[in-house]
mmCIF file of C-alpha atoms and ligand atoms in Angstrom:
data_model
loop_
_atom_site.group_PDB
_atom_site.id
_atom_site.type_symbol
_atom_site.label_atom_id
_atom_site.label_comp_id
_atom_site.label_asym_id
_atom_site.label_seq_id
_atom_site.Cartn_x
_atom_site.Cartn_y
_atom_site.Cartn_z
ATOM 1 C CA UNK T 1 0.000 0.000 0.000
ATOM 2 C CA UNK T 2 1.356 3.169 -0.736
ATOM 3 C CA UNK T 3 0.942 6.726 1.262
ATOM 4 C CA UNK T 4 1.227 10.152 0.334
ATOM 5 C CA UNK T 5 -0.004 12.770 2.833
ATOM 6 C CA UNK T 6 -1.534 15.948 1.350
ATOM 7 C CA UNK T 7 -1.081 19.398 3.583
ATOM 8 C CA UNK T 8 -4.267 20.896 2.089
ATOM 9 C CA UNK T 9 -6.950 19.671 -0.752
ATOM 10 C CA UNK T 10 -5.169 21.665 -3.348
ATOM 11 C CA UNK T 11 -2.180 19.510 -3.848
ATOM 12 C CA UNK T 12 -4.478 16.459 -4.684
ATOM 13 C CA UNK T 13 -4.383 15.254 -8.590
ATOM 14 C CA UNK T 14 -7.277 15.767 -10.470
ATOM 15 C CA UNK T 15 -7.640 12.329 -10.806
ATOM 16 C CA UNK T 16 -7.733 9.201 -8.969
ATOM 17 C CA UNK T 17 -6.601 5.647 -10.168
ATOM 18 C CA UNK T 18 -9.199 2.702 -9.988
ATOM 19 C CA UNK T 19 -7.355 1.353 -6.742
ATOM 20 C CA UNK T 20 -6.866 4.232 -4.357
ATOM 21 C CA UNK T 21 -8.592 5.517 -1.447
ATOM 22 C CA UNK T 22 -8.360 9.628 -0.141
ATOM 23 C CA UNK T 23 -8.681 9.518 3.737
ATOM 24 C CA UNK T 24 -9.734 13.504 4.599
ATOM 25 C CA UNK T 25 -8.665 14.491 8.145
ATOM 26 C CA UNK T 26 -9.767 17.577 9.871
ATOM 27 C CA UNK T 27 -8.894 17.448 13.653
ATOM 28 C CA UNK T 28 -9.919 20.408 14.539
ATOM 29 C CA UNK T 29 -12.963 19.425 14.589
ATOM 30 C CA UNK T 30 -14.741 18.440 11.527
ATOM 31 C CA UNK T 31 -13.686 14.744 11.081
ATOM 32 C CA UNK T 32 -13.792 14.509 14.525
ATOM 33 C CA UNK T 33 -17.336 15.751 15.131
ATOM 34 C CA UNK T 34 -18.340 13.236 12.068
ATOM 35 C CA UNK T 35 -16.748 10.457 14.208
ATOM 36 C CA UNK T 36 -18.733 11.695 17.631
ATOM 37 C CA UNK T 37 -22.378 12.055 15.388
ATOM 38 C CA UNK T 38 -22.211 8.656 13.816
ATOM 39 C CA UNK T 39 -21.184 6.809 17.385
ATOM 40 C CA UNK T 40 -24.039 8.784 19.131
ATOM 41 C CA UNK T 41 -26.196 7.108 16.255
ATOM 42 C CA UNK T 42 -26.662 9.424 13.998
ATOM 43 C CA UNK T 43 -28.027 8.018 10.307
ATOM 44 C CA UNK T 44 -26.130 9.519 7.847
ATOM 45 C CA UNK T 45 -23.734 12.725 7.374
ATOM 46 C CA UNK T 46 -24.001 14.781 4.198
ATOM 47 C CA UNK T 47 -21.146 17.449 3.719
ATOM 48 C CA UNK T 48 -22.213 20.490 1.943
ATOM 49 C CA UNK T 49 -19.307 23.517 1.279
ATOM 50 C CA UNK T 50 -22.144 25.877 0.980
ATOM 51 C CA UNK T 51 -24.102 26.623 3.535
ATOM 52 C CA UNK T 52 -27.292 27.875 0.786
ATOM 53 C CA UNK T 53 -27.613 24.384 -0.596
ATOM 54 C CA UNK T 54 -27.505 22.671 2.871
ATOM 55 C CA UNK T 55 -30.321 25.004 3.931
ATOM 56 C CA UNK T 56 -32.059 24.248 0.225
ATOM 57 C CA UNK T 57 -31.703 20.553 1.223
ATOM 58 C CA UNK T 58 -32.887 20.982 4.958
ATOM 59 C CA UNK T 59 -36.028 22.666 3.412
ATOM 60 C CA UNK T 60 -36.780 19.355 1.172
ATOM 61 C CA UNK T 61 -36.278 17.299 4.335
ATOM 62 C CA UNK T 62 -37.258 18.894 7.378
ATOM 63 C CA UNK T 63 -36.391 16.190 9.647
ATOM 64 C CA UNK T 64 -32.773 16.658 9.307
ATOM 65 C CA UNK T 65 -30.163 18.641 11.530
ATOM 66 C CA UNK T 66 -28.169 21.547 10.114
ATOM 67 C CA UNK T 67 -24.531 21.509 12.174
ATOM 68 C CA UNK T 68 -22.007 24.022 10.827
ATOM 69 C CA UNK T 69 -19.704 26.572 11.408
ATOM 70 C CA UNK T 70 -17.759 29.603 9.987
ATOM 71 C CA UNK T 71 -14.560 30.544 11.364
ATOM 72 C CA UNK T 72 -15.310 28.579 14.394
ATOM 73 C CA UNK T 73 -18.732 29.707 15.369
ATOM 74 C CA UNK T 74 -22.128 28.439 14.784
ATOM 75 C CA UNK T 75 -24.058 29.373 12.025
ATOM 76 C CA UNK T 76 -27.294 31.541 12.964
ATOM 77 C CA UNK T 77 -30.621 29.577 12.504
ATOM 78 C CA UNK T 78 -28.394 25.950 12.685
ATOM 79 C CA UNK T 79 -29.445 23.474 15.224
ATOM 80 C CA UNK T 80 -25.705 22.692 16.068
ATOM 81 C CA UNK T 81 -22.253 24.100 15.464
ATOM 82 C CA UNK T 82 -18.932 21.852 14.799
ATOM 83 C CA UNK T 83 -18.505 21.056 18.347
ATOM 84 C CA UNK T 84 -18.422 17.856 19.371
ATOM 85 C CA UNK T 85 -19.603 18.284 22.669
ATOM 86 C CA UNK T 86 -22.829 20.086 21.906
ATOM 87 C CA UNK T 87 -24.268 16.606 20.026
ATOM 88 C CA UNK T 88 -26.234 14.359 21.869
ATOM 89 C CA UNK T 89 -27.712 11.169 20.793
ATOM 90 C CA UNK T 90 -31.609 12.585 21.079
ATOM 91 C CA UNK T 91 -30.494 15.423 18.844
ATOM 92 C CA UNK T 92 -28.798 13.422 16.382
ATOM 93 C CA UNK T 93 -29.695 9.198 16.702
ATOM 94 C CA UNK T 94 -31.554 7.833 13.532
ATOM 95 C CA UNK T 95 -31.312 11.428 11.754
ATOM 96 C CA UNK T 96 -29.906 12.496 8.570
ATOM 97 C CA UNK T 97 -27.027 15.546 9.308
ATOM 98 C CA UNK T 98 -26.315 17.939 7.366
ATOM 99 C CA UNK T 99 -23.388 19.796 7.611
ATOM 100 C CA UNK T 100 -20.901 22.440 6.498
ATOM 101 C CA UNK T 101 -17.684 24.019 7.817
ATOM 102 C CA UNK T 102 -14.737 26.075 6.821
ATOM 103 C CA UNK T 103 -12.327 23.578 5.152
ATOM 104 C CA UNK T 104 -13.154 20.213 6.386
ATOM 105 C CA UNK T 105 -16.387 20.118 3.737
ATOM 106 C CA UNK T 106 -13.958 21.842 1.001
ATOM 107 C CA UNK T 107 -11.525 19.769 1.609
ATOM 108 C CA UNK T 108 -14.133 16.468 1.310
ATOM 109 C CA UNK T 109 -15.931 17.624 -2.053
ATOM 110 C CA UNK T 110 -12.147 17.932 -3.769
ATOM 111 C CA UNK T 111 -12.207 14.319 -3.289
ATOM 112 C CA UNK T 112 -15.399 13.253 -3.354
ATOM 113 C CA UNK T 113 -14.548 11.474 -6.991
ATOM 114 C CA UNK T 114 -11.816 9.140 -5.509
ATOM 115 C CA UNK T 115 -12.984 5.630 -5.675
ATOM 116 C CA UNK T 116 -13.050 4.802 -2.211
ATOM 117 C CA UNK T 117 -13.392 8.437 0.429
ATOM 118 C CA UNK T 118 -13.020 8.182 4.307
ATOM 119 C CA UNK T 119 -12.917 10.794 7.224
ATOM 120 C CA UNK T 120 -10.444 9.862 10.079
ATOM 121 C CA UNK T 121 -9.561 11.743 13.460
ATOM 122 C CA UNK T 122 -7.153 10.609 16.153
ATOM 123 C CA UNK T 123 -10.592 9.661 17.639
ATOM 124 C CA UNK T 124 -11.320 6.738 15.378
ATOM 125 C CA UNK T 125 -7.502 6.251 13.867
ATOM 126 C CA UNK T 126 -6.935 3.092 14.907
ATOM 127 C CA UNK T 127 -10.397 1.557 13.171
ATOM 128 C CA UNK T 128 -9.624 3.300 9.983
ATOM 129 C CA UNK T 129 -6.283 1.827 9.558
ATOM 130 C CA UNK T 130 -7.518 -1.463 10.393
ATOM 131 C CA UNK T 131 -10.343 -0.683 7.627
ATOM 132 C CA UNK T 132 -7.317 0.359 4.967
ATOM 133 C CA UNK T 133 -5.654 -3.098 6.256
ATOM 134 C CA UNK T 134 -8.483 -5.239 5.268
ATOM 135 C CA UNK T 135 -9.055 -3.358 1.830
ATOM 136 C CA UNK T 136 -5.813 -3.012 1.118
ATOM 137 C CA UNK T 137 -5.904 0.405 -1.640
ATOM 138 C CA UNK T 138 -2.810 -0.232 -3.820
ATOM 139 C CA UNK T 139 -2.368 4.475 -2.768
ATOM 140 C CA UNK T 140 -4.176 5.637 0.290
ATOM 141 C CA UNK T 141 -3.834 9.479 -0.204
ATOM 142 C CA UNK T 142 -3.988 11.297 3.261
ATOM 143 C CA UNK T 143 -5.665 14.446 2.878
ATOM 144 C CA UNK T 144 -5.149 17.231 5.317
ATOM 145 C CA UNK T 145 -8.102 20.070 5.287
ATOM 146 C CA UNK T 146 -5.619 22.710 6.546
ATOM 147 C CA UNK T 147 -7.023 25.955 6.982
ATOM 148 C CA UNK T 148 -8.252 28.201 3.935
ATOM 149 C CA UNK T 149 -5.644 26.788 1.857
ATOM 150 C CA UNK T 150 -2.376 26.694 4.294
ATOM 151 C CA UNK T 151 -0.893 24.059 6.300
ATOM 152 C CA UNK T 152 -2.384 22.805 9.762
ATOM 153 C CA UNK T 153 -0.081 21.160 12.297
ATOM 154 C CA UNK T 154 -3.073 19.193 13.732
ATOM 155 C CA UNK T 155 -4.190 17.716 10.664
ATOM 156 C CA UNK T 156 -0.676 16.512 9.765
ATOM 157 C CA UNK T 157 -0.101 14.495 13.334
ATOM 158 C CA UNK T 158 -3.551 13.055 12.580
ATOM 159 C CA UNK T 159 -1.711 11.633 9.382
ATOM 160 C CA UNK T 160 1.190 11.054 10.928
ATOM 161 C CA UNK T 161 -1.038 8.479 13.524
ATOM 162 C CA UNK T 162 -3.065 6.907 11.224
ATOM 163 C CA UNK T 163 0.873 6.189 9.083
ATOM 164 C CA UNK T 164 2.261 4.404 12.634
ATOM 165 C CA UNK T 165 -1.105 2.523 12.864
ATOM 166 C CA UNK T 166 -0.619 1.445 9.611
ATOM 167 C CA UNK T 167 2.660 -0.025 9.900
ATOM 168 C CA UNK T 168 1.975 -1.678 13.119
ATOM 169 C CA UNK T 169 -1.230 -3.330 11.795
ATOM 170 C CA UNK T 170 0.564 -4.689 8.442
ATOM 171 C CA UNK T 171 3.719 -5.339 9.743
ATOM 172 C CA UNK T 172 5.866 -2.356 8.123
ATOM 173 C CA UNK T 173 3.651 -3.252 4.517
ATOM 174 C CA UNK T 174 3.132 0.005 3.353
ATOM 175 C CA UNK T 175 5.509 2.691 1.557
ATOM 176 C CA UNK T 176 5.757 6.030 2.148
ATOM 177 C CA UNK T 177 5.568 8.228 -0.821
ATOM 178 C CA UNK T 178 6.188 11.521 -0.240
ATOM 179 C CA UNK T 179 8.540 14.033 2.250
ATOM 180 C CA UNK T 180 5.493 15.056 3.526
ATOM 181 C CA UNK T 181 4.421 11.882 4.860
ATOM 182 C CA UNK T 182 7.557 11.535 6.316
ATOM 183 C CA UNK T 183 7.394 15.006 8.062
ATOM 184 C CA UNK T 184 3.965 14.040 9.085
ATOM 185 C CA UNK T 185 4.922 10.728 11.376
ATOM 186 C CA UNK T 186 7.637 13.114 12.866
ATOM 187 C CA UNK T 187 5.281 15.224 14.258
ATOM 188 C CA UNK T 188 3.436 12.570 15.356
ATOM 189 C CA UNK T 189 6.341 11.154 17.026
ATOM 190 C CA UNK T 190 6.927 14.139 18.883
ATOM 191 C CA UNK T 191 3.535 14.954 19.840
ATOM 192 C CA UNK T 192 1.966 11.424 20.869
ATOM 193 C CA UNK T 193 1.814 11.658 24.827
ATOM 194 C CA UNK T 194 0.782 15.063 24.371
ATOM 195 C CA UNK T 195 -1.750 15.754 21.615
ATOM 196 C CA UNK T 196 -3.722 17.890 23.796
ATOM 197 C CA UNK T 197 -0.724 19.918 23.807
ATOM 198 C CA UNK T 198 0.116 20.535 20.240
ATOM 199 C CA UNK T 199 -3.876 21.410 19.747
ATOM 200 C CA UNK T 200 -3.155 23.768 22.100
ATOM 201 C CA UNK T 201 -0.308 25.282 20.815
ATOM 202 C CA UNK T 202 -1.122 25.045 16.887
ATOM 203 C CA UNK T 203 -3.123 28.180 15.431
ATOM 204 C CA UNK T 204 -6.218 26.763 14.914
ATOM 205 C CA UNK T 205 -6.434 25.268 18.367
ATOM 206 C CA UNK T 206 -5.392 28.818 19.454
ATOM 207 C CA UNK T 207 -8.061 30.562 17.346
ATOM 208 C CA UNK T 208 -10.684 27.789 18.914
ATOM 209 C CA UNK T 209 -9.534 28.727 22.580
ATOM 210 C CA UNK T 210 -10.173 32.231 22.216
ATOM 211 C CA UNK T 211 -14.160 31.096 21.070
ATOM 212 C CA UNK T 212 -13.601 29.175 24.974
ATOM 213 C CA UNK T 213 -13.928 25.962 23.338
ATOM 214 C CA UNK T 214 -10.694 24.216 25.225
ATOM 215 C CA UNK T 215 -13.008 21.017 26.318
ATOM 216 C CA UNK T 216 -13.294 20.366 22.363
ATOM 217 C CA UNK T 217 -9.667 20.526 21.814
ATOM 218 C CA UNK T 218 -9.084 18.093 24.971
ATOM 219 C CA UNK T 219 -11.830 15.462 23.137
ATOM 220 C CA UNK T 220 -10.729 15.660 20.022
ATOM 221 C CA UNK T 221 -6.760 14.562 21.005
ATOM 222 C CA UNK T 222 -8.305 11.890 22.574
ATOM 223 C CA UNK T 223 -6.667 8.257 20.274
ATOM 224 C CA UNK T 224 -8.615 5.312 19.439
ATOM 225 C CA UNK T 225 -11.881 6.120 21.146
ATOM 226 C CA UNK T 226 -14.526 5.193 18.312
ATOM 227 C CA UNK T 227 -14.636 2.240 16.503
ATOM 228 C CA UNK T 228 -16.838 3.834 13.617
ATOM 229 C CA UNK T 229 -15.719 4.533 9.872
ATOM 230 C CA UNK T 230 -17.164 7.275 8.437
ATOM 231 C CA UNK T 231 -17.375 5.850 4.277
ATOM 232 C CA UNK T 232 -18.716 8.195 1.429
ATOM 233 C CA UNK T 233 -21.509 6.112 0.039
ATOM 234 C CA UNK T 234 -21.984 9.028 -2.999
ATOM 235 C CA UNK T 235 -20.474 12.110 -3.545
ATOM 236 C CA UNK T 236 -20.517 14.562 0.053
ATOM 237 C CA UNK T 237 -22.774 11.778 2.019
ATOM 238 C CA UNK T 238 -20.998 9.483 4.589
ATOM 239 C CA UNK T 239 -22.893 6.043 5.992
ATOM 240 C CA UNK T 240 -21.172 4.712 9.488
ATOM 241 C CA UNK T 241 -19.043 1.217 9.108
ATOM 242 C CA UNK T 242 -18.368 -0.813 11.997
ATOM 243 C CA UNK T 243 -15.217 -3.564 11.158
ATOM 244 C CA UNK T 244 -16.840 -6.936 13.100
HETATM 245 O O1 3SL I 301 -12.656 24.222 9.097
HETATM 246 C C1 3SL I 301 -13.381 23.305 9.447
HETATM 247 O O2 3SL I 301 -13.835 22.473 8.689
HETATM 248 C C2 3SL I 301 -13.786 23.245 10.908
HETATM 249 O O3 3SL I 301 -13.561 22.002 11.408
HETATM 250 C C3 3SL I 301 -13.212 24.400 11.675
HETATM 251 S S1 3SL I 301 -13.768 24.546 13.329
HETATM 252 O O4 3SL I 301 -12.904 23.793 14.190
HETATM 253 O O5 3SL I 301 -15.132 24.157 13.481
HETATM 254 O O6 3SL I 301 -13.601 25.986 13.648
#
């Protein structure tokens, strides 16, 4: 299996090979808010970059729940913003979400054509990589949502994890194919008894603090708490796998 790890959505080819897989990670908080919904039950996820066509869609179905942010904060008129915490399963069990953020919905619809498309946090790392193990994509590309188009630390150890996972699951199988990768499992290295430190040193987490929101950064460095993989079942809308 080989790995390349993106820093943000717009160093992704155009095009994906029949084989491959694009795994987006947003740690902060937007894969890891996906992870909490679907393991407090909720149906179905369906990522929209705009906010006017997830309200157009809410309209059609007025059972669903709007969840989104802007630069952090919840959207007026939403049910939920992108925190975590706020969901609970009588909001969200059995219900269709929709749901738009900043970058981690950007970063989803520029791969929403791959062949196979997962979301991963350090929340459910461990059961993606065991879900990559059992597929077995001949390129997993590991794509970072960043923020507005730069680099985010955050999003890079969550890359760096789900790499180490990886190698421990298939026994060192997998090649690393980019400099980026590599810089990404350094990080991880560094940070991995302390990811609620480097989300609280790393500018988004910073920006996120200042909105008083330190209990989301503290959940989402938790590792290997959900066993739930979030898989695009068509383009922007994500079903819940569990590996038996
Ligand atoms: O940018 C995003 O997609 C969000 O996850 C950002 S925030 O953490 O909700 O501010």
């Amino acid at each position: 299996m080989k790995i390349s790890v993106h820093t943000n959505p717009s160093s992704m080819p155009e095009s994906f090979s029949q084989g491959s897989a694009a795994v987006v990670i947003d740690i902060l908080r937007a894969t890891s808010t996906m992870a909490m919904a679907f393991s407090l039950g909720a149906g179905s996820i369906r990522l929209f970059a705009r906010r006017t066509l997830l309200m157009e869609c809410h309209r059609s179905q007025p059972g669903s729940v709007m969840l989104g942010e802007r630069d952090g904060r919840t959207i007026p008129g939403f049910h939920f913003g992108n925190s975590p915490l706020e969901l609970t399963s009588e909001a969200v069990s059995g219900k269709q979400i929709l749901m738009t953020t900043t970058n981690g919905a950007r970063a989803v619809e520029s791969v929403s054509h791959a062949p196979v498309v997962l979301t991963a946090a350090f929340v459910n790392r461990h059961v993606i990589a065991e879900f990559l193990a059992i597929r077995q994509p001949e390129q997993v590309y590991l794509v970072c949502s960043g923020w507005k188009g730069g680099y985010s630390a955050e999003d890079a150890a969550g890359a760096g994890a789900l790499i180490h996972a990886l190698e421990k699951i298939t026994d060192h199988d997998v090649s690393i194919e980019n400099d980026e990768a590599l810089a990404a499992m350094a990080l991880f290295n560094t940070w991995q008894s302390d990811l609620h430190g480097l989300l609280r040193r790393c500018s988004h987490g910073k920006r996120l603090i200042r909105l008083g929101t330190d209990n989301d950064l503290r959940w989402c460095s938790k590792l290997d708490c959900i066993e739930i993989v979030p898989l695009q079942t068509s383009p922007g809308c994500f079903s819940p796998v569990v590996i038996s």
